[in-house]
PDB file of C-alpha atoms in Angstrom:
ATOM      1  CA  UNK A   1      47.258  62.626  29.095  1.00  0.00           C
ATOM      2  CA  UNK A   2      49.627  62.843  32.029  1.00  0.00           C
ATOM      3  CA  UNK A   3      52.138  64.248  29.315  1.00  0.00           C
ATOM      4  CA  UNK A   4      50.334  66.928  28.223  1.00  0.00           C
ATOM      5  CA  UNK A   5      49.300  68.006  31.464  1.00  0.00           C
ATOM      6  CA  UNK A   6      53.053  68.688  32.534  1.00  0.00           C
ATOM      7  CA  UNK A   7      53.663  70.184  29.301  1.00  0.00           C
ATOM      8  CA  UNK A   8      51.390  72.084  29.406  1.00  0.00           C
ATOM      9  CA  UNK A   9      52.668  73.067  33.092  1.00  0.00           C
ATOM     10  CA  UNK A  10      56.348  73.360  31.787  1.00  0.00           C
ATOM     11  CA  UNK A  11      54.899  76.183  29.157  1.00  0.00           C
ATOM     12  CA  UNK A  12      53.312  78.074  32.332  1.00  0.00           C
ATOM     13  CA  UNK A  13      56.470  77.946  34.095  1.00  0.00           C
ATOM     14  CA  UNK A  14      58.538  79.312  30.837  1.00  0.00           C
ATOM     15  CA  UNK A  15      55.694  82.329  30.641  1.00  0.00           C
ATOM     16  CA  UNK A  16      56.397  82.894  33.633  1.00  0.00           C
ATOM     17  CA  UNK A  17      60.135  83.254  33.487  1.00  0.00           C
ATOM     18  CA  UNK A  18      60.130  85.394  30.623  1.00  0.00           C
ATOM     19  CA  UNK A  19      57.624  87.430  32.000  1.00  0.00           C
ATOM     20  CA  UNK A  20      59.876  88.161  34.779  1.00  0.00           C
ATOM     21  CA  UNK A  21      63.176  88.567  32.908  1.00  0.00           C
ATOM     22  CA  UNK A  22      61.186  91.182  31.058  1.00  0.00           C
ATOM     23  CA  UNK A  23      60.177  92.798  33.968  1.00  0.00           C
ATOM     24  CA  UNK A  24      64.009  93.200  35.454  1.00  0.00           C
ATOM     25  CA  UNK A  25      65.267  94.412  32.137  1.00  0.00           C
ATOM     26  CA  UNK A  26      62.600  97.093  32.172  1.00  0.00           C
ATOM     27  CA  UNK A  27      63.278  98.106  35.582  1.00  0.00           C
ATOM     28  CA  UNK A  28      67.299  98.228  34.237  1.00  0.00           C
ATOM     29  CA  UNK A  29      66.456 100.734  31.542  1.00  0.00           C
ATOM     30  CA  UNK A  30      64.701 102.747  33.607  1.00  0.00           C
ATOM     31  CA  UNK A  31      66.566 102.982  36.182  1.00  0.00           C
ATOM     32  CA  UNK A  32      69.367 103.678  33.348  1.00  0.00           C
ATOM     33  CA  UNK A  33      66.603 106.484  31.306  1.00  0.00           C
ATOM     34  CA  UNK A  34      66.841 107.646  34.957  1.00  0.00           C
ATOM     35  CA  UNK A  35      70.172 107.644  36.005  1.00  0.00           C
ATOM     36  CA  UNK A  36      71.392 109.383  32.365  1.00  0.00           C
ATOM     37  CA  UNK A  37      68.664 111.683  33.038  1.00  0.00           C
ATOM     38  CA  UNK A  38      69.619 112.919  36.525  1.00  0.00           C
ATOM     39  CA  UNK A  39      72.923 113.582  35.025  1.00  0.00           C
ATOM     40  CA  UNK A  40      71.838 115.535  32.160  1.00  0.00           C
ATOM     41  CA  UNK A  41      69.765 118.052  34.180  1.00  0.00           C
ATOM     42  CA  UNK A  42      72.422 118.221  37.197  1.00  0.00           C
ATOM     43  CA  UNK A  43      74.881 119.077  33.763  1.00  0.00           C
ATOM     44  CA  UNK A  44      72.468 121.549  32.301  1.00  0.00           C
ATOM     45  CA  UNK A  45      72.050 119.937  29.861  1.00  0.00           C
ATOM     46  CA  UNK A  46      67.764 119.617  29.964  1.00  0.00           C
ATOM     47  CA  UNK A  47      65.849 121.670  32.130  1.00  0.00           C
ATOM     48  CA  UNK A  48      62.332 120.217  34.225  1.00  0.00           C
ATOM     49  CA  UNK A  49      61.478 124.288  34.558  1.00  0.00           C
ATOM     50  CA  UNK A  50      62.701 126.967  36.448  1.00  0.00           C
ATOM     51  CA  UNK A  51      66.494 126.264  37.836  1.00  0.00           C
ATOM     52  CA  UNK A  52      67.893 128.136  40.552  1.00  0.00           C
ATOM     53  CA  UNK A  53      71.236 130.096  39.192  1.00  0.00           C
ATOM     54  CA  UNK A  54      73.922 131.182  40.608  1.00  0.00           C
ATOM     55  CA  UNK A  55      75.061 134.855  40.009  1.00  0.00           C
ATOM     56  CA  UNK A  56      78.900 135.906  40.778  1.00  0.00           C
ATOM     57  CA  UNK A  57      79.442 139.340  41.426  1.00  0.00           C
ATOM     58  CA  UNK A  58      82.454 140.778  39.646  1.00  0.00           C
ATOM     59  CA  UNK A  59      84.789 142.565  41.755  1.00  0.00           C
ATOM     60  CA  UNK A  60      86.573 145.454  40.672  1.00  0.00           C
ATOM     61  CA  UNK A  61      90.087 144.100  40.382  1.00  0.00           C
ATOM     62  CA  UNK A  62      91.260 147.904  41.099  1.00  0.00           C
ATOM     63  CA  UNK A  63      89.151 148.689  44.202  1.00  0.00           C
ATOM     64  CA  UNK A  64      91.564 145.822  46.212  1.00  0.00           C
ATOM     65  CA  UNK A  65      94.797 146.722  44.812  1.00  0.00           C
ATOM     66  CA  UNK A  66      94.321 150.768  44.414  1.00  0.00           C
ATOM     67  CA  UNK A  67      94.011 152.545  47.655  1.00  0.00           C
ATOM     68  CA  UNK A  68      91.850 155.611  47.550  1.00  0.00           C
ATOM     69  CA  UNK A  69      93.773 158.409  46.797  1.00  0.00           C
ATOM     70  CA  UNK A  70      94.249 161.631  49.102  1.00  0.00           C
ATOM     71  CA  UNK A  71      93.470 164.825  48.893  1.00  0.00           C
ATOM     72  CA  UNK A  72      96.688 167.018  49.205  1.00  0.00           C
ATOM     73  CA  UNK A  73      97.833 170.435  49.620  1.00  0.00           C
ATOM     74  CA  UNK A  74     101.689 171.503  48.726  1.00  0.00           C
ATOM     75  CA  UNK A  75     102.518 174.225  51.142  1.00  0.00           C
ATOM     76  CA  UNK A  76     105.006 177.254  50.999  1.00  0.00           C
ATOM     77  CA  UNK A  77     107.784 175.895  52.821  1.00  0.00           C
ATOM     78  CA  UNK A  78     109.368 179.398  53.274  1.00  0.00           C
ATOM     79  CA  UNK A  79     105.754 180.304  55.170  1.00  0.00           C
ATOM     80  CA  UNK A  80     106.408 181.107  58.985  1.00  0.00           C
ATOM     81  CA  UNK A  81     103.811 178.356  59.644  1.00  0.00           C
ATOM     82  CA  UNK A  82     105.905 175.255  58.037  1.00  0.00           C
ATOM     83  CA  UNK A  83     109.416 176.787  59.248  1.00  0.00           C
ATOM     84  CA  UNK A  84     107.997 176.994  62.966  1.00  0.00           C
ATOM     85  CA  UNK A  85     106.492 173.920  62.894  1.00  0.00           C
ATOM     86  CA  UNK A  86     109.825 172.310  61.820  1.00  0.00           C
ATOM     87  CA  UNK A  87     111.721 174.284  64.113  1.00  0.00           C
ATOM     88  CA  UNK A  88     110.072 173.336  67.103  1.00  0.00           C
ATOM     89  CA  UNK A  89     110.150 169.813  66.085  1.00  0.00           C
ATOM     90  CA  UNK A  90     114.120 169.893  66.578  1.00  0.00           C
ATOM     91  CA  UNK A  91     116.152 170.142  69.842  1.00  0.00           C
ATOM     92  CA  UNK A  92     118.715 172.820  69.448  1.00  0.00           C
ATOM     93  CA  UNK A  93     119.992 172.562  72.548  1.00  0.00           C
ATOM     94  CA  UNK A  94     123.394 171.115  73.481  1.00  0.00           C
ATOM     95  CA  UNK A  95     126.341 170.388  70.813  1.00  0.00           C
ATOM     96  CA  UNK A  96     126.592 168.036  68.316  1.00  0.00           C
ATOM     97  CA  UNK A  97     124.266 166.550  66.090  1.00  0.00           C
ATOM     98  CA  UNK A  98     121.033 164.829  68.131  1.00  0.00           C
ATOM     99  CA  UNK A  99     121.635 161.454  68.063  1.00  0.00           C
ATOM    100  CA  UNK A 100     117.576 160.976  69.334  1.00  0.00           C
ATOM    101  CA  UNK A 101     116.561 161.864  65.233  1.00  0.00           C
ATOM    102  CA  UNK A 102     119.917 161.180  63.402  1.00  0.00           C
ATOM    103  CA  UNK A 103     120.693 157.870  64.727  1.00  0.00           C
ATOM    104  CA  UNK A 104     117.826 156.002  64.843  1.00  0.00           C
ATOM    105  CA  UNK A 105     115.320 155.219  61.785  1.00  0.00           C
ATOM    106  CA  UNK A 106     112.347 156.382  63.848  1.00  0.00           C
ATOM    107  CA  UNK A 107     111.457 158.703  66.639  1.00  0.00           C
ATOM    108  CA  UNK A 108     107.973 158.930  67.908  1.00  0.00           C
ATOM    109  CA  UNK A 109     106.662 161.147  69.926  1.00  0.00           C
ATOM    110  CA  UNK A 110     105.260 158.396  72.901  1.00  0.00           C
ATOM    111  CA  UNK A 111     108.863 157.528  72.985  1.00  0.00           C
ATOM    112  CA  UNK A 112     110.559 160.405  73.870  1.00  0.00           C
ATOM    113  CA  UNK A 113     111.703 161.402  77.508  1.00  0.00           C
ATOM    114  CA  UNK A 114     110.191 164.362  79.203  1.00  0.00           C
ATOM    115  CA  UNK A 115     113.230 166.069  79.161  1.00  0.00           C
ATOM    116  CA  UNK A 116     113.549 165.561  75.392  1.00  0.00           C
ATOM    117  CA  UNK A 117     110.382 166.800  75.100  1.00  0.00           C
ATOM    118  CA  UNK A 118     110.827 169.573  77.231  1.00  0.00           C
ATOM    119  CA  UNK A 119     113.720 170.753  75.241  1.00  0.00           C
ATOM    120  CA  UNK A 120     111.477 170.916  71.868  1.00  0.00           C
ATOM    121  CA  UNK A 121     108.597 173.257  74.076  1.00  0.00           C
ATOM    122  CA  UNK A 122     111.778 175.531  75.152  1.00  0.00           C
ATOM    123  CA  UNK A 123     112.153 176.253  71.761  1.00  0.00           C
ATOM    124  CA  UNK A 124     109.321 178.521  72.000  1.00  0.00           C
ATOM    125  CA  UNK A 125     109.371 179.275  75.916  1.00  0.00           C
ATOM    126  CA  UNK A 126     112.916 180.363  76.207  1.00  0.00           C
ATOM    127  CA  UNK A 127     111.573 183.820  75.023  1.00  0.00           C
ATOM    128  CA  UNK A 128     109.716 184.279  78.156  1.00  0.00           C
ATOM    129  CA  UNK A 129     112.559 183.244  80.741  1.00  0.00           C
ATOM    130  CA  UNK A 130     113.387 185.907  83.342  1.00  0.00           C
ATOM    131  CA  UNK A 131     117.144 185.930  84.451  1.00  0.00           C
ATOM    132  CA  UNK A 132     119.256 186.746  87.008  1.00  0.00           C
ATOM    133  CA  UNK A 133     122.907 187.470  86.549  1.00  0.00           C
ATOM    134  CA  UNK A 134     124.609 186.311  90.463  1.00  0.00           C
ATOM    135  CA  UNK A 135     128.467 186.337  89.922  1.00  0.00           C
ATOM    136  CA  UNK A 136     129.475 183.073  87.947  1.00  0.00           C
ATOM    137  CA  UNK A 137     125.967 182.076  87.796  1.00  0.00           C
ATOM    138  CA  UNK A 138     122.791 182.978  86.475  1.00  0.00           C
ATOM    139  CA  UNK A 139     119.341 182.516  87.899  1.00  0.00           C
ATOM    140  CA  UNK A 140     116.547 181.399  85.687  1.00  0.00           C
ATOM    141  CA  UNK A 141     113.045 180.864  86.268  1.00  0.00           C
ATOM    142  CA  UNK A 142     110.070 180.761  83.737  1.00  0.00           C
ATOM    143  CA  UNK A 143     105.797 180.508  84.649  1.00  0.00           C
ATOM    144  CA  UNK A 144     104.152 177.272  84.851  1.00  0.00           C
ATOM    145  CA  UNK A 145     102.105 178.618  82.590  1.00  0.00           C
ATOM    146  CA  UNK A 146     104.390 179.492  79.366  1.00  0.00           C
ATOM    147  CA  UNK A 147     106.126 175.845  79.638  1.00  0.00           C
ATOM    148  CA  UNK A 148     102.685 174.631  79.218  1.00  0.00           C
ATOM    149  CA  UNK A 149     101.429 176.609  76.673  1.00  0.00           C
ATOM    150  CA  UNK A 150     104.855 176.259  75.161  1.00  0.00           C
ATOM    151  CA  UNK A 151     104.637 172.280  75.610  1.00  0.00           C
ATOM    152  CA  UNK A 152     101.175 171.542  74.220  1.00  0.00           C
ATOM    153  CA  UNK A 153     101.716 173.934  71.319  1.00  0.00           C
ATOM    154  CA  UNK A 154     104.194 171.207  69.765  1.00  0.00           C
ATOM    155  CA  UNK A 155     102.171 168.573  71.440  1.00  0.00           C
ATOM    156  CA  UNK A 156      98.405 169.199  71.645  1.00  0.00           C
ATOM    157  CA  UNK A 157      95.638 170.132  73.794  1.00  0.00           C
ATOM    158  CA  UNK A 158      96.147 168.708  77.360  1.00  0.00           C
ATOM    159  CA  UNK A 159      99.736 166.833  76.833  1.00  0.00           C
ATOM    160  CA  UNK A 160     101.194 168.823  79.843  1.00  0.00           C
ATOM    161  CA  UNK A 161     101.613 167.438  82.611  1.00  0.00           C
ATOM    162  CA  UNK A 162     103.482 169.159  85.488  1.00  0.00           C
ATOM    163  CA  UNK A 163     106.975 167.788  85.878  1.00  0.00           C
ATOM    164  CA  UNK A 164     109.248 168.180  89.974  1.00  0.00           C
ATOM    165  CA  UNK A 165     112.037 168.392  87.693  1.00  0.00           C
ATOM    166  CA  UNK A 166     113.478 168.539  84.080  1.00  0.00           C
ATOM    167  CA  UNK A 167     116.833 169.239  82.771  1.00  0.00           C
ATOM    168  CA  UNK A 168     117.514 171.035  79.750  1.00  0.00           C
ATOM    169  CA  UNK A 169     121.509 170.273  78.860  1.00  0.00           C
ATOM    170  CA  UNK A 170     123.128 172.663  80.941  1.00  0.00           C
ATOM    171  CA  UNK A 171     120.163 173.217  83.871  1.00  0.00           C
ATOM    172  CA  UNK A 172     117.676 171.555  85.836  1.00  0.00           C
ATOM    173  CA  UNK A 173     114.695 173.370  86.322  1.00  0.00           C
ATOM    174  CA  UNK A 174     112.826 172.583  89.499  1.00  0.00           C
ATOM    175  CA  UNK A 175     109.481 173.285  89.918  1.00  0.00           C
ATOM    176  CA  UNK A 176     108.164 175.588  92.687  1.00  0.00           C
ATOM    177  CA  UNK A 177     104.871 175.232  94.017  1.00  0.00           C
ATOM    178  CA  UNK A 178     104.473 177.969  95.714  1.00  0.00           C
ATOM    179  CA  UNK A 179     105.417 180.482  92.938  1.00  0.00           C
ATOM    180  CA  UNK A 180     104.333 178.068  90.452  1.00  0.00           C
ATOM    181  CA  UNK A 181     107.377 178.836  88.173  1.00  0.00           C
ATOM    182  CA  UNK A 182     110.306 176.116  87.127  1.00  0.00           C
ATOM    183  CA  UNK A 183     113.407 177.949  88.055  1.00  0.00           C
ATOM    184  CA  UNK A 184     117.209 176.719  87.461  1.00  0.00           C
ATOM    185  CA  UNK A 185     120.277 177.870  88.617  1.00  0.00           C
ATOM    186  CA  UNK A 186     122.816 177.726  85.216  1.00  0.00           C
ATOM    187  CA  UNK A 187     126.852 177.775  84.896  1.00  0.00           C
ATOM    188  CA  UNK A 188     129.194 177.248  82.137  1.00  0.00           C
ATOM    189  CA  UNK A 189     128.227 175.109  79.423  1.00  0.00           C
ATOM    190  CA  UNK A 190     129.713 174.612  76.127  1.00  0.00           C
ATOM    191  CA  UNK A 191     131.732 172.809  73.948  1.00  0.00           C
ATOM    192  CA  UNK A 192     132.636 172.139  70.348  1.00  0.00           C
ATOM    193  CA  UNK A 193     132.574 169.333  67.609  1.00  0.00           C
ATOM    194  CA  UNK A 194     134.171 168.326  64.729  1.00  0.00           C
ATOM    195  CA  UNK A 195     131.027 166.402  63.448  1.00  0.00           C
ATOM    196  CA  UNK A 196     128.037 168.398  61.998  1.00  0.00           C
ATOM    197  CA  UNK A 197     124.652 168.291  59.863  1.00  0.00           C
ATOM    198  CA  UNK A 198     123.415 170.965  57.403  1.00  0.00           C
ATOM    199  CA  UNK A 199     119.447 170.345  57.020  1.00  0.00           C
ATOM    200  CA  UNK A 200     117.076 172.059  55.164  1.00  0.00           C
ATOM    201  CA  UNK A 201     113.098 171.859  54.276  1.00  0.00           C
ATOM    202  CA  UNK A 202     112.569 170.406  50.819  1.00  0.00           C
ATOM    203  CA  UNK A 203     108.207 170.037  51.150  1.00  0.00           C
ATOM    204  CA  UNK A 204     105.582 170.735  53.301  1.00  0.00           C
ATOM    205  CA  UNK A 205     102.420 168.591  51.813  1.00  0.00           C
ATOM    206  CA  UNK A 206      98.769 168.889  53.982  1.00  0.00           C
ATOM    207  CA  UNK A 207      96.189 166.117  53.612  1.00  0.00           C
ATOM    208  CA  UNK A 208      92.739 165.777  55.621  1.00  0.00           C
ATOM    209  CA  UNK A 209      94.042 164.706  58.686  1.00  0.00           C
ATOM    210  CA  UNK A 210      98.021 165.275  58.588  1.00  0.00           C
ATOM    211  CA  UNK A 211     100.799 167.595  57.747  1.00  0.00           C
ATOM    212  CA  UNK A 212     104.257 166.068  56.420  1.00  0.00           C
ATOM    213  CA  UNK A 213     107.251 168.097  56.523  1.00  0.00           C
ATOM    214  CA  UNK A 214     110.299 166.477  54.627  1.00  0.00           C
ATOM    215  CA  UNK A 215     114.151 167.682  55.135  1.00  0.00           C
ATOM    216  CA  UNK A 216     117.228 166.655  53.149  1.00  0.00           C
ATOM    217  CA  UNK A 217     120.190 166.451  55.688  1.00  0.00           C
ATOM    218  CA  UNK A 218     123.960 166.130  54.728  1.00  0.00           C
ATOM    219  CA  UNK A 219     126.568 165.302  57.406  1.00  0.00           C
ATOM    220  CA  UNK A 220     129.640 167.076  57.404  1.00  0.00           C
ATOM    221  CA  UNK A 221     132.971 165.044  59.186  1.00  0.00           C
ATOM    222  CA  UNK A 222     135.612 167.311  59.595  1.00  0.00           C
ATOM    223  CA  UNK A 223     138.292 164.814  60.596  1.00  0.00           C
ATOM    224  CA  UNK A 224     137.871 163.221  56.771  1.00  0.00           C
ATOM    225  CA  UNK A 225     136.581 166.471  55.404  1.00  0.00           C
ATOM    226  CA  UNK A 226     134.276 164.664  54.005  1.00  0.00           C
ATOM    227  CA  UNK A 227     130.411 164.919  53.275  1.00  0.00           C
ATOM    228  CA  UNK A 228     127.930 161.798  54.251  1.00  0.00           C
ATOM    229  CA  UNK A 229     124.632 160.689  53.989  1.00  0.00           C
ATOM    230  CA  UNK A 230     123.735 158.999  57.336  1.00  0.00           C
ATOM    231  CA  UNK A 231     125.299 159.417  60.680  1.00  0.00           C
ATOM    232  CA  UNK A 232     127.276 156.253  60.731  1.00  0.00           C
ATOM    233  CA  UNK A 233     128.992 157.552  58.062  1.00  0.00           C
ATOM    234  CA  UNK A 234     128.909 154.766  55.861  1.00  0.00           C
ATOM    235  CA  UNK A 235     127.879 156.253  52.893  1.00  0.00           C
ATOM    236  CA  UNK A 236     130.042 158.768  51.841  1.00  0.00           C
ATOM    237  CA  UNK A 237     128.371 161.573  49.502  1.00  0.00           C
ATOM    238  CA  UNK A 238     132.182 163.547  48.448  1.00  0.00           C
ATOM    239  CA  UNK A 239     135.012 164.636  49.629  1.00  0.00           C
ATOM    240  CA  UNK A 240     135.088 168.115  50.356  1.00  0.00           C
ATOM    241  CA  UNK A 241     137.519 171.364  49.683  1.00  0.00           C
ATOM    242  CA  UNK A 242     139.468 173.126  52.354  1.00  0.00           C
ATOM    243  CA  UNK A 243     137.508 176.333  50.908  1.00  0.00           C
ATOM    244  CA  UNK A 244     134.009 174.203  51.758  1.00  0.00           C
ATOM    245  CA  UNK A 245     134.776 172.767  55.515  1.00  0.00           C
ATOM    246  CA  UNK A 246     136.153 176.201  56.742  1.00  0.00           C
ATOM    247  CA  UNK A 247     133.231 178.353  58.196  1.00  0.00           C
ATOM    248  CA  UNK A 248     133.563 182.168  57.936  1.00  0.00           C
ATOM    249  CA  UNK A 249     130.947 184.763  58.516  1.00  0.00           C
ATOM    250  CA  UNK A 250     128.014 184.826  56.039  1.00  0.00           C
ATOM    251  CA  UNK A 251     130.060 181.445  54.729  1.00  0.00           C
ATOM    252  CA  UNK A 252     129.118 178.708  56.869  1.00  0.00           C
ATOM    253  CA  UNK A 253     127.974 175.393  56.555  1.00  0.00           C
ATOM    254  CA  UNK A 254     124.538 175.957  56.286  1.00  0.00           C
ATOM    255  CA  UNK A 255     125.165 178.718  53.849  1.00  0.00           C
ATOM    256  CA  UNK A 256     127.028 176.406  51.586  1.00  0.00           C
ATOM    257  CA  UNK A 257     124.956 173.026  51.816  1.00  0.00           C
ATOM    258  CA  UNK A 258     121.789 174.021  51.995  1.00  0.00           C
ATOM    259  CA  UNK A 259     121.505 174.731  48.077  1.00  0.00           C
ATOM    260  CA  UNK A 260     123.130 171.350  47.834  1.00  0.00           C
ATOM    261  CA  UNK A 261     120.628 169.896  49.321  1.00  0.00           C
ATOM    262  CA  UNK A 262     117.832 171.170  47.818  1.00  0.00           C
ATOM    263  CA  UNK A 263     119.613 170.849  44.089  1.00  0.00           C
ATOM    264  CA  UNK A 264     120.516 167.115  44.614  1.00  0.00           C
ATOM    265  CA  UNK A 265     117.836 166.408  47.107  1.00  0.00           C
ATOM    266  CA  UNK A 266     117.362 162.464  45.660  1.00  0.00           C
ATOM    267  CA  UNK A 267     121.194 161.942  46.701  1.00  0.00           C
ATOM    268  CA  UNK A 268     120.728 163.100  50.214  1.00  0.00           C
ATOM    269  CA  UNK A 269     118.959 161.422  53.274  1.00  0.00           C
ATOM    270  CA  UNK A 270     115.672 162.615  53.852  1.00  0.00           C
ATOM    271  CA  UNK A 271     113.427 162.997  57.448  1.00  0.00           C
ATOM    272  CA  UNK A 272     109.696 163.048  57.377  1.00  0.00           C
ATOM    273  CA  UNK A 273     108.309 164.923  60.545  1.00  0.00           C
ATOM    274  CA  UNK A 274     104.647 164.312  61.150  1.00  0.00           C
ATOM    275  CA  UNK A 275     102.120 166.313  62.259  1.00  0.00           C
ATOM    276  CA  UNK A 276      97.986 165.726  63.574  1.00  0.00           C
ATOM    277  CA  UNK A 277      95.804 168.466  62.285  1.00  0.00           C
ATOM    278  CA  UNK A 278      93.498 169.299  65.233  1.00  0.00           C
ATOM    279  CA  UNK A 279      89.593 169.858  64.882  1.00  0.00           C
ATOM    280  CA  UNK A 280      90.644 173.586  65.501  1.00  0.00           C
ATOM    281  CA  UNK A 281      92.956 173.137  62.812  1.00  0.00           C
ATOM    282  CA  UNK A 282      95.964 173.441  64.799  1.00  0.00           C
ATOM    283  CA  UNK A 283      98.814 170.759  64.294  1.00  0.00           C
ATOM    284  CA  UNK A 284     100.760 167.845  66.655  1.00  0.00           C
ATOM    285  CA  UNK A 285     103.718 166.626  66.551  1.00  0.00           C
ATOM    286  CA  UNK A 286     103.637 162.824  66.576  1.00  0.00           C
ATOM    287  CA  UNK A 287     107.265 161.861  65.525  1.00  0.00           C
ATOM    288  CA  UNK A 288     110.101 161.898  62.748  1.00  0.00           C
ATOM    289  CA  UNK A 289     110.980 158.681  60.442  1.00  0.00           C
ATOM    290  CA  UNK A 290     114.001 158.410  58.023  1.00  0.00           C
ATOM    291  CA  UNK A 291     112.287 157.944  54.487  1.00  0.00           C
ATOM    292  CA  UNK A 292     115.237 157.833  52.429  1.00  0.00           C
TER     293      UNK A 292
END
């Protein structure tokens, strides 16, 4: 009886065991159903309903690499407007070729010297200078007014500033504040070189808020009678005839080269001058860059 009982007791136990063992291998699978489950939807590959998507904008390749392309204007270059805007932009004063443009790669306008800058407003307010012949000198005196109407013509609306003193190569003019006039008292001045440039305009383009005005420029040597593409001369363009380095009249330099220039203008150096169009539609000059 005793026996049985235990049996009986052992069976219970057994039940009991596999009971449990199938209890932890259902929990398994489901946690396994549940796991491969998880996956599949993360995947994409079921779906429990409405799944939040992602949407990637396409960008336009081109809008990034193309910049938007100006509106432009070719000008005449033979117009009055373009040659006196180039004109003014270069000092004529002195001998030689102006190192200031020539030998540099770029010259703004904020870093010029208020003499240079002086000497690019005379270009248009030496017509108004009064003079005064005194023996071996000469007296000359100009209004405060033309200089600065002269000077902000090139440079813009209120640019001038009034100056005790400038010097343009061969005079200083001082200013007098009583008259309110810049007067100098001039000698001789002169001199002669053997080293020149020929420039000439090749385009005048306008866009929306600038005007570029490009010039080829040769450089003539006279030493190697020779014709060059950059001050330094170190890049030497061809040699050149006795017939092409003497200057007659109505057969100079600039007579000669200037049709060079324009007919083998990729071959020569070029100078981009620069200039802010106004909201009164009046330009400024803000500087010259070698471009080629």
């Amino acid at each position: 009886m005793k026996e049985k009982e235990e049996l009986k007791e052992e069976l219970k136990e057994e039940k009991k065991k596999g009971v449990g063992s199938k209890i932890v291998i259902v929990l398994l699978i489901l946690v396994v159903l549940g796991l491969v489950g998880f996956i599949a939807y993360d995947k994409g590959y079921i779906s429990l309903g409405k799944k939040e998507t992602k949407i990637e904008e396409k960008k336009d390749s081109t809008s990034n690499t193309k910049e938007k392309e100006e509106k432009k204007e070719e000008l005449d270059i033979e117009s009055t407007e373009v040659q006196d805007l180039y004109y003014n932009s270069n000092n004529h004063l002195g001998v030689g070729i102006d190192e200031n443009v020539y030998n540099s790669s770029e010259l703004k306008v904020s870093d010029m010297t208020e003499d240079y800058k002086m000497g690019l407003a005379y270009n248009i307010f030496k017509k108004d200078i009064n003079t005064k012949n005194e023996g071996t000198y000469t007296i000359e005196n100009v209004s405060e007014e033309k200089v600065k109407a002269a000077y902000e013509t090139v440079f813009g609306s209120n640019t001038y500033k009034k100056v005790a003193e400038f010097k343009l190569y061969c005079a200083n003019f001082k200013y007098n504040e009583s008259q309110k006039i810049y007067e100098a008292v001039t000698g001789g001045c002169g001199g002669t070189s053997g080293f020149g440039k020929v420039d000439t305009i090749l385009s005048a383009t306008k866009y929306e808020n600038r005007l570029e005005i490009v010039s080829g420029v040769v450089f003539i040597d006279a030493e190697t009678s020779a014709m060059y593409k950059d001050y330094g001369k170190k890049t030497k363009i061809k040699d050149l005839t006795e017939d092409e380095m003497t200057n007659t009249l109505g057969n100079t330099w600039e007579t000669k080269f200037s049709k060079y220039i324009k007919e083998n203008s990729n071959d020569v150096a070029q100078y981009t001058y620069t200039y802010n169009i106004n909201s009164d539609g009046s330009y400024s000059y803000t500087g010259v860059k070698n471009t080629k």
